[in-house]
mmCIF file of C-alpha atoms in Angstrom:
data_model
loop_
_atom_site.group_PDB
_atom_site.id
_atom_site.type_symbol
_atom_site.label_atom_id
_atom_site.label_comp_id
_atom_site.label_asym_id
_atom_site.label_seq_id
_atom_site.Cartn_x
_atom_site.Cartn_y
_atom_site.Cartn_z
ATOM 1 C CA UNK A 5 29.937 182.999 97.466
ATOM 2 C CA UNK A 6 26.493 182.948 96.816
ATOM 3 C CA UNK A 7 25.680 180.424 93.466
ATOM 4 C CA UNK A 8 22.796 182.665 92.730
ATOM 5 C CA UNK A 9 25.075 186.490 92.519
ATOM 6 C CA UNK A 10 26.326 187.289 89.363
ATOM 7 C CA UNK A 11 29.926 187.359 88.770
ATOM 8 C CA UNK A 12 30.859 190.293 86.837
ATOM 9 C CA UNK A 13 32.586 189.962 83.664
ATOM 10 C CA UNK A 14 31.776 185.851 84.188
ATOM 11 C CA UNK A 15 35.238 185.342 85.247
ATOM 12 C CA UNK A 16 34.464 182.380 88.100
ATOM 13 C CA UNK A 17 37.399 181.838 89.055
ATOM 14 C CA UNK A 18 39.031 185.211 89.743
ATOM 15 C CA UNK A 19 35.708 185.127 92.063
ATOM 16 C CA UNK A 20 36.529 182.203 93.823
ATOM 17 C CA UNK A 21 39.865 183.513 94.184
ATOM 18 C CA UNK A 22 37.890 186.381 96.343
ATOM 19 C CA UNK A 23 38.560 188.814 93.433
ATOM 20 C CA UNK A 24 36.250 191.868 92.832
ATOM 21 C CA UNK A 25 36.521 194.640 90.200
ATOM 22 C CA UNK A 26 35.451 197.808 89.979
ATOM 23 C CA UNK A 27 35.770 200.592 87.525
ATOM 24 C CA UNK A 28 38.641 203.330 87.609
ATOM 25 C CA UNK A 29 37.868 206.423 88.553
ATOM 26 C CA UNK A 30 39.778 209.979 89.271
ATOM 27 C CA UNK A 31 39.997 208.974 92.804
ATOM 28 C CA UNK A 32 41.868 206.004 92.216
ATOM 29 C CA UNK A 33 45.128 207.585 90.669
ATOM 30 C CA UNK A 34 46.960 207.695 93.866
ATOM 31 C CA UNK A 35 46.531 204.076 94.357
ATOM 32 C CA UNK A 36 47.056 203.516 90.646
ATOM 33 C CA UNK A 37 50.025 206.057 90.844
ATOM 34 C CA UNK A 38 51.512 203.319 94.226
ATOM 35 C CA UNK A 39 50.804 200.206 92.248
ATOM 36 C CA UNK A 40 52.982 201.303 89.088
ATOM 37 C CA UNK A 41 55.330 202.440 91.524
ATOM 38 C CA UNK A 42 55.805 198.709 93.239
ATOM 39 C CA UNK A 43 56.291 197.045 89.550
ATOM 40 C CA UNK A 44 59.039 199.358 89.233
ATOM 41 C CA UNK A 45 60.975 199.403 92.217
ATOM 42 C CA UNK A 46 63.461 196.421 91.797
ATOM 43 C CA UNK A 47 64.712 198.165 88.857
ATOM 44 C CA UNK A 48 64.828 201.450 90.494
ATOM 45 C CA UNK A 49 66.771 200.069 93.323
ATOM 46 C CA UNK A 50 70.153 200.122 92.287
ATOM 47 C CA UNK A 51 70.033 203.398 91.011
ATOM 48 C CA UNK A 52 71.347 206.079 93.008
ATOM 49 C CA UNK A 53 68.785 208.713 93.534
ATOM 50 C CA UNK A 54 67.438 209.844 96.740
ATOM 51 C CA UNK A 55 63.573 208.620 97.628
ATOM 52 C CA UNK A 56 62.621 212.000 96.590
ATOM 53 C CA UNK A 57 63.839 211.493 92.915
ATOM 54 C CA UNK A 58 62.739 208.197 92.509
ATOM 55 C CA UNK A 59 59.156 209.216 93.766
ATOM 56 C CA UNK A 60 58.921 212.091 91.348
ATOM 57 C CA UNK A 61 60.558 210.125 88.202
ATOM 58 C CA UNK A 62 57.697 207.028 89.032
ATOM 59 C CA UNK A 63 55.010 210.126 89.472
ATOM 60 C CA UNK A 64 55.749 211.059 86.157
ATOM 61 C CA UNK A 65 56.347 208.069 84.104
ATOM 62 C CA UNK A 66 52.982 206.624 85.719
ATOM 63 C CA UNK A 67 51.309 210.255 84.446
ATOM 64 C CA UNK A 68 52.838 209.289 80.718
ATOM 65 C CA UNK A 69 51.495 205.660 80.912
ATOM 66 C CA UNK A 70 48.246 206.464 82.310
ATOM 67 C CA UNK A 71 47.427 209.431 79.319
ATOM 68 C CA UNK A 72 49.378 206.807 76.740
ATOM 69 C CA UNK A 73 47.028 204.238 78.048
ATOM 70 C CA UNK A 74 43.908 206.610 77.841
ATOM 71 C CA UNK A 75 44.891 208.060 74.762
ATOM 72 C CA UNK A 76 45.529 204.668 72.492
ATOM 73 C CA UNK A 77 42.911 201.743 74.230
ATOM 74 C CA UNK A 78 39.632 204.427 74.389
ATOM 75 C CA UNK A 79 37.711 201.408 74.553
ATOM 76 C CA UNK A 80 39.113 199.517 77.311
ATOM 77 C CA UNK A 81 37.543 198.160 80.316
ATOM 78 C CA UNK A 82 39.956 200.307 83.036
ATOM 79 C CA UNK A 83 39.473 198.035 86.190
ATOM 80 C CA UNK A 84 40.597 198.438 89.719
ATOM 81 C CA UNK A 85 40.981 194.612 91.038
ATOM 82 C CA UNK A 86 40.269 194.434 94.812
ATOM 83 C CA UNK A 87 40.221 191.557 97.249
ATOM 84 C CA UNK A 88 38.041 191.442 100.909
ATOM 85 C CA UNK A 89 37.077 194.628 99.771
ATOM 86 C CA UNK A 90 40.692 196.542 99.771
ATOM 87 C CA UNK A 91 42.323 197.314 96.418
ATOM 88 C CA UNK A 92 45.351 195.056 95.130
ATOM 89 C CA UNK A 93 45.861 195.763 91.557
ATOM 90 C CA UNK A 94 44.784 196.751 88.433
ATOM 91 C CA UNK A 95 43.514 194.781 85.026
ATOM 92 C CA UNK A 96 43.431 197.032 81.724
ATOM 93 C CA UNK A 97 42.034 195.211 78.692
ATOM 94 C CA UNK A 98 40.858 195.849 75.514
ATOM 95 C CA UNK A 99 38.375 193.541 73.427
ATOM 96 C CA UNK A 100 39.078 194.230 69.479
ATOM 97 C CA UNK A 101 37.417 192.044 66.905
ATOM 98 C CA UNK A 102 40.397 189.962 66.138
ATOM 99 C CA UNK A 103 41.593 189.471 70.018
ATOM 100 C CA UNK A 104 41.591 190.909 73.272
ATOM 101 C CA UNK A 105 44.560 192.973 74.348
ATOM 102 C CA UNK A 106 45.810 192.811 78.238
ATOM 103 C CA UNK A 107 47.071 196.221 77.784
ATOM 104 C CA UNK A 108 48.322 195.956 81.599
ATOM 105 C CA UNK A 109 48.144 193.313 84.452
ATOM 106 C CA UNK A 110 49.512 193.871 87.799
ATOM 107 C CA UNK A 111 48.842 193.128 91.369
ATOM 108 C CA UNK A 112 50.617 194.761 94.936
ATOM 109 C CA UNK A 113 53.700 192.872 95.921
ATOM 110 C CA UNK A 114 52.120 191.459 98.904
ATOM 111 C CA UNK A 115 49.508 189.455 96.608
ATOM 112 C CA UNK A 116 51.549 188.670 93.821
ATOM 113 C CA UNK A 117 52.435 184.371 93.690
ATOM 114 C CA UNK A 118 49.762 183.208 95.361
ATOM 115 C CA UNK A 119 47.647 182.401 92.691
ATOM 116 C CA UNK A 120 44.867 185.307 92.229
ATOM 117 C CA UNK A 121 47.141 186.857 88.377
ATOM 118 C CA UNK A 122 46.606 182.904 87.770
ATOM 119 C CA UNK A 123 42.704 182.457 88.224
ATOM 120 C CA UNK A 124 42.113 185.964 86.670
ATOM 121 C CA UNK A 125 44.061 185.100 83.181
ATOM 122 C CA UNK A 126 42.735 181.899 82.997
ATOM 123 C CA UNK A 127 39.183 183.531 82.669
ATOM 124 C CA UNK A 128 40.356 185.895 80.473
ATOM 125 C CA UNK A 129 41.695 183.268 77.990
ATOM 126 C CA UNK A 130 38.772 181.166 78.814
ATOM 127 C CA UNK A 131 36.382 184.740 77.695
ATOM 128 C CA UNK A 132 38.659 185.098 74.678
ATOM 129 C CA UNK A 133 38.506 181.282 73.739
ATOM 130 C CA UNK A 134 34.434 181.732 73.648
ATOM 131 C CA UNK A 135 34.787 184.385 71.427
ATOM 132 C CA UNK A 136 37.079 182.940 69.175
ATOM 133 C CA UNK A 137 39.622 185.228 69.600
ATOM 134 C CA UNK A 138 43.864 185.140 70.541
ATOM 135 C CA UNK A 139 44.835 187.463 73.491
ATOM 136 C CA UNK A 140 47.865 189.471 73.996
ATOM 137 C CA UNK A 141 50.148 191.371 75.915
ATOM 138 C CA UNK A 142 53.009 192.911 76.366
ATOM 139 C CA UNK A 143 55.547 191.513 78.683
ATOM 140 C CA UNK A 144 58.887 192.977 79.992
ATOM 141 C CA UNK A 145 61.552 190.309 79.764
ATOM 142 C CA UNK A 146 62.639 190.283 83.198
ATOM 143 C CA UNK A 147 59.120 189.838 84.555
ATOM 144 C CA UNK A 148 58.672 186.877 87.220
ATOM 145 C CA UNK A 149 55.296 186.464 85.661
ATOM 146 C CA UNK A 150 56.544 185.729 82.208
ATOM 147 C CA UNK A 151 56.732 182.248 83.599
ATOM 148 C CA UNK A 152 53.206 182.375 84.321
ATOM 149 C CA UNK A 153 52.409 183.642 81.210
ATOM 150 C CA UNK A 154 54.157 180.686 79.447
ATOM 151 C CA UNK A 155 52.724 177.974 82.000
ATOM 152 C CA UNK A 156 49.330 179.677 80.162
ATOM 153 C CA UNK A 157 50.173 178.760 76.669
ATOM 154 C CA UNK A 158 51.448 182.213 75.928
ATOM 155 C CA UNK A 159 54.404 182.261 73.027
ATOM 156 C CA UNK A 160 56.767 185.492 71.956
ATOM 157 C CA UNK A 161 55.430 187.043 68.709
ATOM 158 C CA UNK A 162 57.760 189.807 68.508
ATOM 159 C CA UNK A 163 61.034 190.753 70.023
ATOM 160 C CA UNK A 164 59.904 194.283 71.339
ATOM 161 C CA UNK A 165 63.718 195.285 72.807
ATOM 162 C CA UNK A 166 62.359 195.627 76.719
ATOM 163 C CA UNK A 167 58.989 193.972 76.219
ATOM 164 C CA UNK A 168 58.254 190.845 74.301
ATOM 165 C CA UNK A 169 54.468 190.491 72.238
ATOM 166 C CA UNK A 170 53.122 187.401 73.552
ATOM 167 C CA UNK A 171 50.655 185.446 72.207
ATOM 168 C CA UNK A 172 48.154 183.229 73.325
ATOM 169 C CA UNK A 173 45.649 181.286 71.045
ATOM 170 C CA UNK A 174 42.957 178.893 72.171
ATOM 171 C CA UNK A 175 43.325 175.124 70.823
ATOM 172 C CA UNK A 176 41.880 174.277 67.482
#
């Protein structure tokens, strides 16, 4: 990486990690339509629907969260997160005065646990922390990365049923 380029965002290590990010656009609802799809489909797999089902139910429940999303963060920074130039996830976040809210987080299977979620929220905490600000985000119970999440410094605020309202504040 060139010292001199500018990282966007300032997040250092999600670029020494190799991690771009680029702005969503129309085009990239099929891809963003895949990636929900792939955080959903070990608790889609024991249900017994044909592919066809299960592709149309995920179609439409991403459609819900994406307008939901749209509808209730208008101010978010909507980010497609790519690596060696191909796209890998997504990073949805939304700076309010009292903290910044990681509306959504999530990365294809094949680059998920090898560090890049890791080096991304740590500049994210690391932007909030210079701010002065707390971050949350949702997190479903059940999520492998909830262990990340604590690792981070992140506590439960709130019992959501599925999800639980974590909370991360910098130290005093």
């Amino acid at each position: 990486m060139n010292a001199m380029a500018p990282v966007p965002f300032g997040w250092m290590r999600a670029a020494e990690a190799g991690l771009t990010f680029r702005r969503i656009s129309d085009a990239d609802l099929p891809f963003l339509a895949r990636l929900y799809a792939s955080t959903r489909a070990d608790e889609l797999a024991p249900v017994p629907w044909s592919d066809e089902k299960k592709a149309a139910f995920l179609d439409q429940q991403f459609q819900a969260q994406h307008a939901h999303y749209q509808q209730y963060y208008p101010q978010a920074d909507w980010l497609v997160t790519m690596r060696a130039g191909e796209d890998i996830g997504r990073l949805y976040i939304e700076r309010w005065p009292s903290q910044h809210c990681i509306i959504d987080i999530a990365l294809l299977p094949e680059h998920r646990g090898r560090g890049l979620g890791n080096a991304l929220l740590r500049d994210l905490l690391d932007e909030a922390a210079a701010a002065g600000k707390a971050v949350s985000i949702h997190v479903e119970k059940f999520n492998p990365a909830m262990r990340l999440y604590r690792r981070l410094g992140f506590t439960t605020e709130e019992d959501k049923g599925v999800y639980d309202l974590m909370r991360w504040t910098a130290a005093a």
